[in-house]
Coordinates of C-alpha atoms in Angstrom, one line a residue:
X1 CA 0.0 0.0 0.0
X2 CA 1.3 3.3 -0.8
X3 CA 1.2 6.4 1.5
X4 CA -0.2 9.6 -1.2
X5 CA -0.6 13.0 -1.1
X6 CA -3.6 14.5 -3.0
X7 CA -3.2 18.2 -3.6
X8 CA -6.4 20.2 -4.9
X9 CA -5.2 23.9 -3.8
X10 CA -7.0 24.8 -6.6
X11 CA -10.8 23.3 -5.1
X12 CA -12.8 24.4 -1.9
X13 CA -12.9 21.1 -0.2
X14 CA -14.8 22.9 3.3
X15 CA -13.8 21.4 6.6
X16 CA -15.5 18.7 8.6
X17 CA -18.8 20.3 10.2
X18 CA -18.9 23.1 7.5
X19 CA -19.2 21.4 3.8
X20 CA -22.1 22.5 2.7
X21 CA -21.2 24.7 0.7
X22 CA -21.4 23.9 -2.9
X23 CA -20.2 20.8 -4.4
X24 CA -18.9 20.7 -7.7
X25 CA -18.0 17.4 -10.0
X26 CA -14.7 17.7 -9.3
X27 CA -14.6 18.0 -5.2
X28 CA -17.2 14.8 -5.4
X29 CA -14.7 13.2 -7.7
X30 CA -11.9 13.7 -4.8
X31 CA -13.6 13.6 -1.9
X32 CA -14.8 9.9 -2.8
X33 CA -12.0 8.8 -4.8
X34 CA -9.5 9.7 -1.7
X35 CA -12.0 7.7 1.0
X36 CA -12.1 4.4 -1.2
X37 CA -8.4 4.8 -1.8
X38 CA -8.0 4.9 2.2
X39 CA -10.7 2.1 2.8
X40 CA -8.3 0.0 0.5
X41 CA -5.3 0.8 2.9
X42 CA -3.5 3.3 1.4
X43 CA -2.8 6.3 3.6
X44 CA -4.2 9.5 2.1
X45 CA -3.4 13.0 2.9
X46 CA -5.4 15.7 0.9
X47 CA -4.1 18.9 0.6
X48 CA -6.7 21.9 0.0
X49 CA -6.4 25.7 0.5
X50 CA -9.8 26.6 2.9
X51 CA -8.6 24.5 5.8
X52 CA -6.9 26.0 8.8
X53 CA -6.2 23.2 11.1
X54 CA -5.4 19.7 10.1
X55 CA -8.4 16.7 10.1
X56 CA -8.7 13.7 10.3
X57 CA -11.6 12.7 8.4
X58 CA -11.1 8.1 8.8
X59 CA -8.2 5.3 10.2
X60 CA -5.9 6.4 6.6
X61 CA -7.3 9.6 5.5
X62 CA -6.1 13.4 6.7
X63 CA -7.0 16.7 5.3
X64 CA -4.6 19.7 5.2
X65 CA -4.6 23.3 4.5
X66 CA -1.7 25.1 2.6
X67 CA 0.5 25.9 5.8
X68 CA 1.3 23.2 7.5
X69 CA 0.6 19.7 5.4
X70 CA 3.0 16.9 4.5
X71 CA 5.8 16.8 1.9
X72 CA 7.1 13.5 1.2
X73 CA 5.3 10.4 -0.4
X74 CA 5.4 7.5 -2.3
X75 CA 2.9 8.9 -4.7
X76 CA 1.6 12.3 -5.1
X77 CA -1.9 13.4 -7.6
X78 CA -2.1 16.8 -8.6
X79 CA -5.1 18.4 -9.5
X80 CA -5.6 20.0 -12.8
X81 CA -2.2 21.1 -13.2
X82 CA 1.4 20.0 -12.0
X83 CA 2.1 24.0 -10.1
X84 CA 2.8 22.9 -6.3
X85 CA 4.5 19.8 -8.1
X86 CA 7.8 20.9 -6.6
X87 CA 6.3 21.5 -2.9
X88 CA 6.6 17.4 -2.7
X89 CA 9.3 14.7 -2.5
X90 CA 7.9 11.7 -3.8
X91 CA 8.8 8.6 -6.5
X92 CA 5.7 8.8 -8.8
X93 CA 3.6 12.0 -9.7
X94 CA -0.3 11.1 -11.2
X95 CA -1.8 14.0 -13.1
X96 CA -5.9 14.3 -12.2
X97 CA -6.8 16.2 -15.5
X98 CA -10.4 16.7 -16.2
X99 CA -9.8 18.3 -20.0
X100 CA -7.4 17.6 -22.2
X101 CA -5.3 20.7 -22.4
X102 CA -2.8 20.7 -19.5
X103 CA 0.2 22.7 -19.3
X104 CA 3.2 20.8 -20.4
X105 CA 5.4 23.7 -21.2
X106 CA 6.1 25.4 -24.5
X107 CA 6.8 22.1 -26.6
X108 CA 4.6 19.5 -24.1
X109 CA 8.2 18.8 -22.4
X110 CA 6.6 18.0 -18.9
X111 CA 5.0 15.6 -20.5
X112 CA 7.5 13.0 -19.6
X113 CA 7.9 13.4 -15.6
X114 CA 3.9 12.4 -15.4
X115 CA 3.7 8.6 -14.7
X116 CA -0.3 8.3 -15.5
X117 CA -2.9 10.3 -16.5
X118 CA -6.3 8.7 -14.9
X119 CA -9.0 9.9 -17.7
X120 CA -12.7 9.4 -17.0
X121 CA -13.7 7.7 -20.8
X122 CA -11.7 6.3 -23.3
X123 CA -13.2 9.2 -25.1
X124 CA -11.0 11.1 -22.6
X125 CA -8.2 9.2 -23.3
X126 CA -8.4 9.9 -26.6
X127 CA -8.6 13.6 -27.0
X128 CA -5.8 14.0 -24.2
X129 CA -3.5 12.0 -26.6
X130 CA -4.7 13.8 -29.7
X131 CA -4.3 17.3 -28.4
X132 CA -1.2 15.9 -26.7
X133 CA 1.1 14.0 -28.6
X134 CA 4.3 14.1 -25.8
X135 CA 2.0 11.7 -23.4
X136 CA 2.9 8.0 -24.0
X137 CA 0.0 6.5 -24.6
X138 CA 0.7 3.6 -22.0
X139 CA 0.9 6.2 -19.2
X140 CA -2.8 6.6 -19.4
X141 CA -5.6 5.0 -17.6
X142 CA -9.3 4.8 -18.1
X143 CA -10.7 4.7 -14.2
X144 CA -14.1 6.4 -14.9
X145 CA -16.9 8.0 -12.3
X146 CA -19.1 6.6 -9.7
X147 CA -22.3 7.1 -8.1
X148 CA -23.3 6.6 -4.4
X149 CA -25.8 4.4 -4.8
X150 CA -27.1 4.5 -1.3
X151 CA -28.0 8.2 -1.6
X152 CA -30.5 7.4 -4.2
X153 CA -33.4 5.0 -3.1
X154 CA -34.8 2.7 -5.2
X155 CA -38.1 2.8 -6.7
X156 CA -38.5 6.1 -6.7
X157 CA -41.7 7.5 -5.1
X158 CA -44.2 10.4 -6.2
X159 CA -45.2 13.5 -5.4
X160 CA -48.8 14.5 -5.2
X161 CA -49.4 16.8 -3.3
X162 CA -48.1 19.9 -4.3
X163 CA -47.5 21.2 -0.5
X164 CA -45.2 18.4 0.4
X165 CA -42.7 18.2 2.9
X166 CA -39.1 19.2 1.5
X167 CA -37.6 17.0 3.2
X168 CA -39.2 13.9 1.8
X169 CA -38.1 13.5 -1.8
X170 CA -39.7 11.8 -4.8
X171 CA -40.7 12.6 -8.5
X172 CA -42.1 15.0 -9.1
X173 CA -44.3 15.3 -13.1
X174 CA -42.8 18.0 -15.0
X175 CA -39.5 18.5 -13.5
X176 CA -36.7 19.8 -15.0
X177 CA -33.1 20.1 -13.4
X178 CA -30.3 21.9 -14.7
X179 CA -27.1 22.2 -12.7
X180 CA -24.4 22.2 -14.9
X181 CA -22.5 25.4 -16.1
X182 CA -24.3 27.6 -18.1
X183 CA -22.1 28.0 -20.9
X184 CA -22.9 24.3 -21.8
X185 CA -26.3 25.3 -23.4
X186 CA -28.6 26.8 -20.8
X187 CA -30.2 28.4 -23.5
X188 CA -31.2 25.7 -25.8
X189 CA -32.7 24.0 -21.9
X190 CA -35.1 27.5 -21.7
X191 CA -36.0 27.2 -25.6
X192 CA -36.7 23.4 -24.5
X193 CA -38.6 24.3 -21.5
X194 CA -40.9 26.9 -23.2
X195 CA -42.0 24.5 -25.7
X196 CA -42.5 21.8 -23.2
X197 CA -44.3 23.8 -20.9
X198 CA -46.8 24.9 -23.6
X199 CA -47.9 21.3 -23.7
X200 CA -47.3 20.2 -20.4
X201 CA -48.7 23.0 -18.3
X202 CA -47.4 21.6 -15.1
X203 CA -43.9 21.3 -16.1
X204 CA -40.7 23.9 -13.7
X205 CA -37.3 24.1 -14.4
X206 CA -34.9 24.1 -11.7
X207 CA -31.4 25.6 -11.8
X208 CA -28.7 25.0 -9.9
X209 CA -25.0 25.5 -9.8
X210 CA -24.9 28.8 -8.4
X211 CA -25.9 31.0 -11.6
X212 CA -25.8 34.0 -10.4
X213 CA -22.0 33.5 -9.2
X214 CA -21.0 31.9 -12.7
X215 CA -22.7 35.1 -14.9
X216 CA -20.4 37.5 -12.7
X217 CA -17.8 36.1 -14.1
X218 CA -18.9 37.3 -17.3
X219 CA -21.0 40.3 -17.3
X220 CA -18.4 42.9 -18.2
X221 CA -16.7 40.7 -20.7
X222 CA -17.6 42.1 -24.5
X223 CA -18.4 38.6 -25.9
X224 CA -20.9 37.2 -26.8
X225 CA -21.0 34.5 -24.6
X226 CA -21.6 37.1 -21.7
X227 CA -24.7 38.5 -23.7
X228 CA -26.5 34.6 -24.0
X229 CA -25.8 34.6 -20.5
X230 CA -27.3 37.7 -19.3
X231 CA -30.3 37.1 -21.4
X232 CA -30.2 33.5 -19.6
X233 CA -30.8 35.4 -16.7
X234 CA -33.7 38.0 -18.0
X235 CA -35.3 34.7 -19.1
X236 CA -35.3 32.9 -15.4
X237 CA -36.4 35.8 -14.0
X238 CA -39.7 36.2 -16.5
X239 CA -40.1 32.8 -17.3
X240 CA -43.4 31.1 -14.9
X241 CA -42.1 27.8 -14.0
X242 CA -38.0 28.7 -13.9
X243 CA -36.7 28.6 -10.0
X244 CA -33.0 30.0 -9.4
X245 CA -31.7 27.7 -6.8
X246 CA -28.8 29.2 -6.4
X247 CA -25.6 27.6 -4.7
X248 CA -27.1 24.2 -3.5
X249 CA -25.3 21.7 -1.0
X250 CA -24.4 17.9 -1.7
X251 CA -27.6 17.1 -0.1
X252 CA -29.9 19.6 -1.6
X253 CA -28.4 18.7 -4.9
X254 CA -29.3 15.0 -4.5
X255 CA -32.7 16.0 -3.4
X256 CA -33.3 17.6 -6.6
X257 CA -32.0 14.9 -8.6
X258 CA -34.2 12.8 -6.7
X259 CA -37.2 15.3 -7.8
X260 CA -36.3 15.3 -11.6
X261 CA -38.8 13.6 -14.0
X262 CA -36.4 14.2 -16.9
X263 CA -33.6 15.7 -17.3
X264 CA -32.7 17.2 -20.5
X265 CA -28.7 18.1 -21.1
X266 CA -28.4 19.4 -24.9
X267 CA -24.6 20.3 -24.0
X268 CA -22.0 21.7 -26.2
X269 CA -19.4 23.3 -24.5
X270 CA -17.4 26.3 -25.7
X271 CA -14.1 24.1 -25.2
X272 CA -13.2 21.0 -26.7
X273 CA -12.5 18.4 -23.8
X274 CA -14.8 19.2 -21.0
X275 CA -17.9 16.9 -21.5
X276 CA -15.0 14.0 -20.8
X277 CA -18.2 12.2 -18.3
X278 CA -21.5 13.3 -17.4
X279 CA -21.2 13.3 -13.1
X280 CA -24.4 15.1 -12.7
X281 CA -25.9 13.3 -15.4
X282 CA -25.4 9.6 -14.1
X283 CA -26.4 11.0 -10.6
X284 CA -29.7 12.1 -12.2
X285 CA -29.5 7.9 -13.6
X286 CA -29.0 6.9 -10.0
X287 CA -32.1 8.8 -9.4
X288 CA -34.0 7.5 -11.6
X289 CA -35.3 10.3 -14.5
X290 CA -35.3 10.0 -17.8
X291 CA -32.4 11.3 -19.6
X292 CA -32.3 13.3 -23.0
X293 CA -28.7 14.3 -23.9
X294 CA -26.8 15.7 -27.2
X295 CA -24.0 13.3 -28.6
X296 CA -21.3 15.8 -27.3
X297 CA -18.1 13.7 -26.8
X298 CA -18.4 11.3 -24.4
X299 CA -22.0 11.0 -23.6
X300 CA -22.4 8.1 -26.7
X301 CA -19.8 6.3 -24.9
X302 CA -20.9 6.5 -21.4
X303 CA -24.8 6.6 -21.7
X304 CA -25.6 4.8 -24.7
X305 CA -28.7 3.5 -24.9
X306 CA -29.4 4.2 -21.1
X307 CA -30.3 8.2 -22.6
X308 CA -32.1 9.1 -25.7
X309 CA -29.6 11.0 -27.5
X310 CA -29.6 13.6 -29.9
X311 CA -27.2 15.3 -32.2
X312 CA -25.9 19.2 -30.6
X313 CA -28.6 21.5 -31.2
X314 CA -27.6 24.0 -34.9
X315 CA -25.7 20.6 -36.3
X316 CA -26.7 20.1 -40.2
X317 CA -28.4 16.3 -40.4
X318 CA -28.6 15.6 -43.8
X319 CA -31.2 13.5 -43.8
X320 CA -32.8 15.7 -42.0
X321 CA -32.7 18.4 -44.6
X322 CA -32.2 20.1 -42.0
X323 CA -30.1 21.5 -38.4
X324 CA -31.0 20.3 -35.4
X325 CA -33.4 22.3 -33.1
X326 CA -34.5 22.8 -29.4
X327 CA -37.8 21.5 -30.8
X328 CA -36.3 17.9 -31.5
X329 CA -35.5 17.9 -27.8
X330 CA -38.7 19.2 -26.9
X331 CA -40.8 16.4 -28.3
X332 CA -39.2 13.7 -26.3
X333 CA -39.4 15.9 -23.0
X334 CA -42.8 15.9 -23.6
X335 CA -43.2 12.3 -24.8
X336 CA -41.2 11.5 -21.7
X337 CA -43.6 13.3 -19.5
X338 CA -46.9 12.3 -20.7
X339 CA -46.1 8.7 -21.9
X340 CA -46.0 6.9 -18.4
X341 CA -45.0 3.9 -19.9
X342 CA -42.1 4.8 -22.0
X343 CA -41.0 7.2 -18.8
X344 CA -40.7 4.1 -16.8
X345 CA -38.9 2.2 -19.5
X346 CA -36.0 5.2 -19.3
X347 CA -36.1 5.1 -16.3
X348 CA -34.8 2.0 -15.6
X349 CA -32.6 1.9 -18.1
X350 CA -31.3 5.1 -16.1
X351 CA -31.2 3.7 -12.9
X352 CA -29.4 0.3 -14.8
X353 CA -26.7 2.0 -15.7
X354 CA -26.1 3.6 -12.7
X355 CA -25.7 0.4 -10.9
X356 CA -23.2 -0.5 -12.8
X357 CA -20.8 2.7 -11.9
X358 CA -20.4 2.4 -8.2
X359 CA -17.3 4.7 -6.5
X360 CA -15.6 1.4 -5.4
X361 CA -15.4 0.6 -8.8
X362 CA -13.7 3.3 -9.9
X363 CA -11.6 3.2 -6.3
X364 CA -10.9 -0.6 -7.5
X365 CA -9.8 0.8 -11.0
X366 CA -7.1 3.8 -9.4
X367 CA -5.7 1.1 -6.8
X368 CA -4.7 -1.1 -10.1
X369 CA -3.7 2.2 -11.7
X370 CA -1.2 2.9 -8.6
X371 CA 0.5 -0.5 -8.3
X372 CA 0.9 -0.4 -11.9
X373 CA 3.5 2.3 -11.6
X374 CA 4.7 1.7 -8.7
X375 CA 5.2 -2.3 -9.6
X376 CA 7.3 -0.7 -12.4
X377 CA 9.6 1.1 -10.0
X378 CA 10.6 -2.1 -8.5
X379 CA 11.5 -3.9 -12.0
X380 CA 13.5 -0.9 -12.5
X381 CA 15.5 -1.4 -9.0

């Protein structure tokens, strides 16, 4: 077993006693990756910048603020990028990229002093090596995402009344979720959502992920990503049925999940590489809702026939005759929400998959990862 030191300085990680703040895909990601890697034996220390004093958090796992945290280490994982690479001493260095553009230097030279590259799809893998020709191709390793089943029961229940208690969670018809970042296609979800809502009078949207936060970010930028975004935001406030959530917490973000009927994802991302999974999306499987998703990168791969799955919303179909629109979406939303029977159908197929991607499983999958390099230290002694 190998003693590692996780460093995500660049993710709020909150301490023990105050983590609910919000969660995004990538502090789930390490959060549960680091306490199956610790079940397994290893001893993990994760290193995060909002802590002040050092915890404990189980028998092999520590978490430790930028001051005062350990330096030495059979392995250490970096986060995004290799910057407090040089902070450590340690035989092996593991890069945790979630795109496909890291910075290798001018001519991809660093390239070589990463021993593996855990990638989340083989999709992944492949546009890391394509947009990365320096990185061996050996050094890379598919380990995937996981889902907590036990946070999701199973059947899922209904809502009828319309008064019910918040803190007893079940389907509710017409629900919508979105809580992905908004430059992924919010938009085409509000052209959805006013078509579906024509036709299914009951239907609400709700967003999450903070919104408000994210279109700061942009409002003074002159592009014209920042002027979708701020009409994203006229829209939510004048559109009947659209809730802004705001910044949710783990639990409130699984109690919407559990709420979502179907949840409709036309993503295309601005930057090549970042649709590498779908965290929120197979969540939303665990939950049980029907899914409707573009064929963005690695959504084909990952979801297959567990999603109904449609080309990017503007793309030319030739035998269509035609480009794709929010309207082809639209029609299985509502199909989805009126057809009990082919709701359930997705549903399960949802809630199949889901079963299938457990966090041990990808624990399992970084534990084979880690003795495959350090195995190969020892045939090099």
């Amino acid at each position: 077993m190998s003693r590692i030191i996780w460093d995500c300085r660049g993710e709020t990680m909150y301490s023990v006693g105050h983590d609910d703040g919000l969660t995004s895909g990538s502090v789930v990601m390490i959060r549960e990756i680091t306490k199956r890697l610790a079940e397994q034996g290893h001893t993990v220390h994760v290193v995060c910048n909002d802590l002040e004093v050092e915890e404990q958090r189980g028998p092999n796992l520590w978490y430790w603020g930028p001051k005062n945290l350990p330096t030495k280490a059979e392995v250490v994982v970096m986060t995004h990028n290799i910057t407090f690479g040089t902070d450590y001493e340690y035989s092996k260095i593991v890069l945790a990229h979630t795109g496909c553009t890291p910075n290798l230097g001018t001519a991809g030279e660093w390239a070589g002093e990463i021993d593996a590259w855990p990638v989340f799809s083989e999709c992944h893998k492949r546009l890391l090596l394509d947009h990365n020709p320096t990185i061996a191709p050996e050094r890379v390793f598919v380990t995937g995402l996981g889902v907590n089943l036990s946070d999701y029961p199973w059947p899922v229940s209904w809502i009828a009344d319309p008064n019910y208690v918040y803190a007893s969670p079940g389907k509710v018809k017409g629900r919508m979720l979105y809580a992905n970042d908004p430059q992924r296609g919010l938009w085409n979800v509000l052209d959805i959502f006013d078509l579906v809502k024509a036709a299914v009078p009951e239907a609400t949207l709700h967003i999450a992920y903070d919104f408000d936060r994210q279109i700061e970010r942009h409002r003074w930028e002159h592009t014209q990503m920042a002027q979708m975004l701020l009409d994203c935001k006229r829209r939510i406030e004048t559109t009947p049925g659209v809730v802004n959530l705001g910044a949710l917490t783990r639990e409130q973000i699984i109690h919407e999940q559990l709420e979502c009927q179907v949840h409709v994802y036309p993503s295309d991302p601005p930057n090549v590489g970042t649709q590498t999974h779908g965290l929120l999306q197979l969540e939303c499987a665990a939950a049980g809702a029907a899914l409707v998703l573009s064929d963005v990168e690695a959504f084909g791969e990952v979801f297959g026939e567990a999603a109904y799955i449609l080309p990017v919303i503007g793309r030319f179909m030739p035998e269509w005759e035609r480009r794709v629109e929010a309207t082809d979406y639209a029609w299985a939303v509502i199909r989805l929400m009126t057809d009990a029977e082919w709701w359930q159908s997705n549903s399960q197929r949802s809630r199949a998959l889901a079963e299938c991607l457990s966090w041990e499983r990808v624990g399992a999958a970084w534990s084979k990862m880690l003795a495959a390099i350090t195995e190969e230290e020892k045939v090099s002694v």
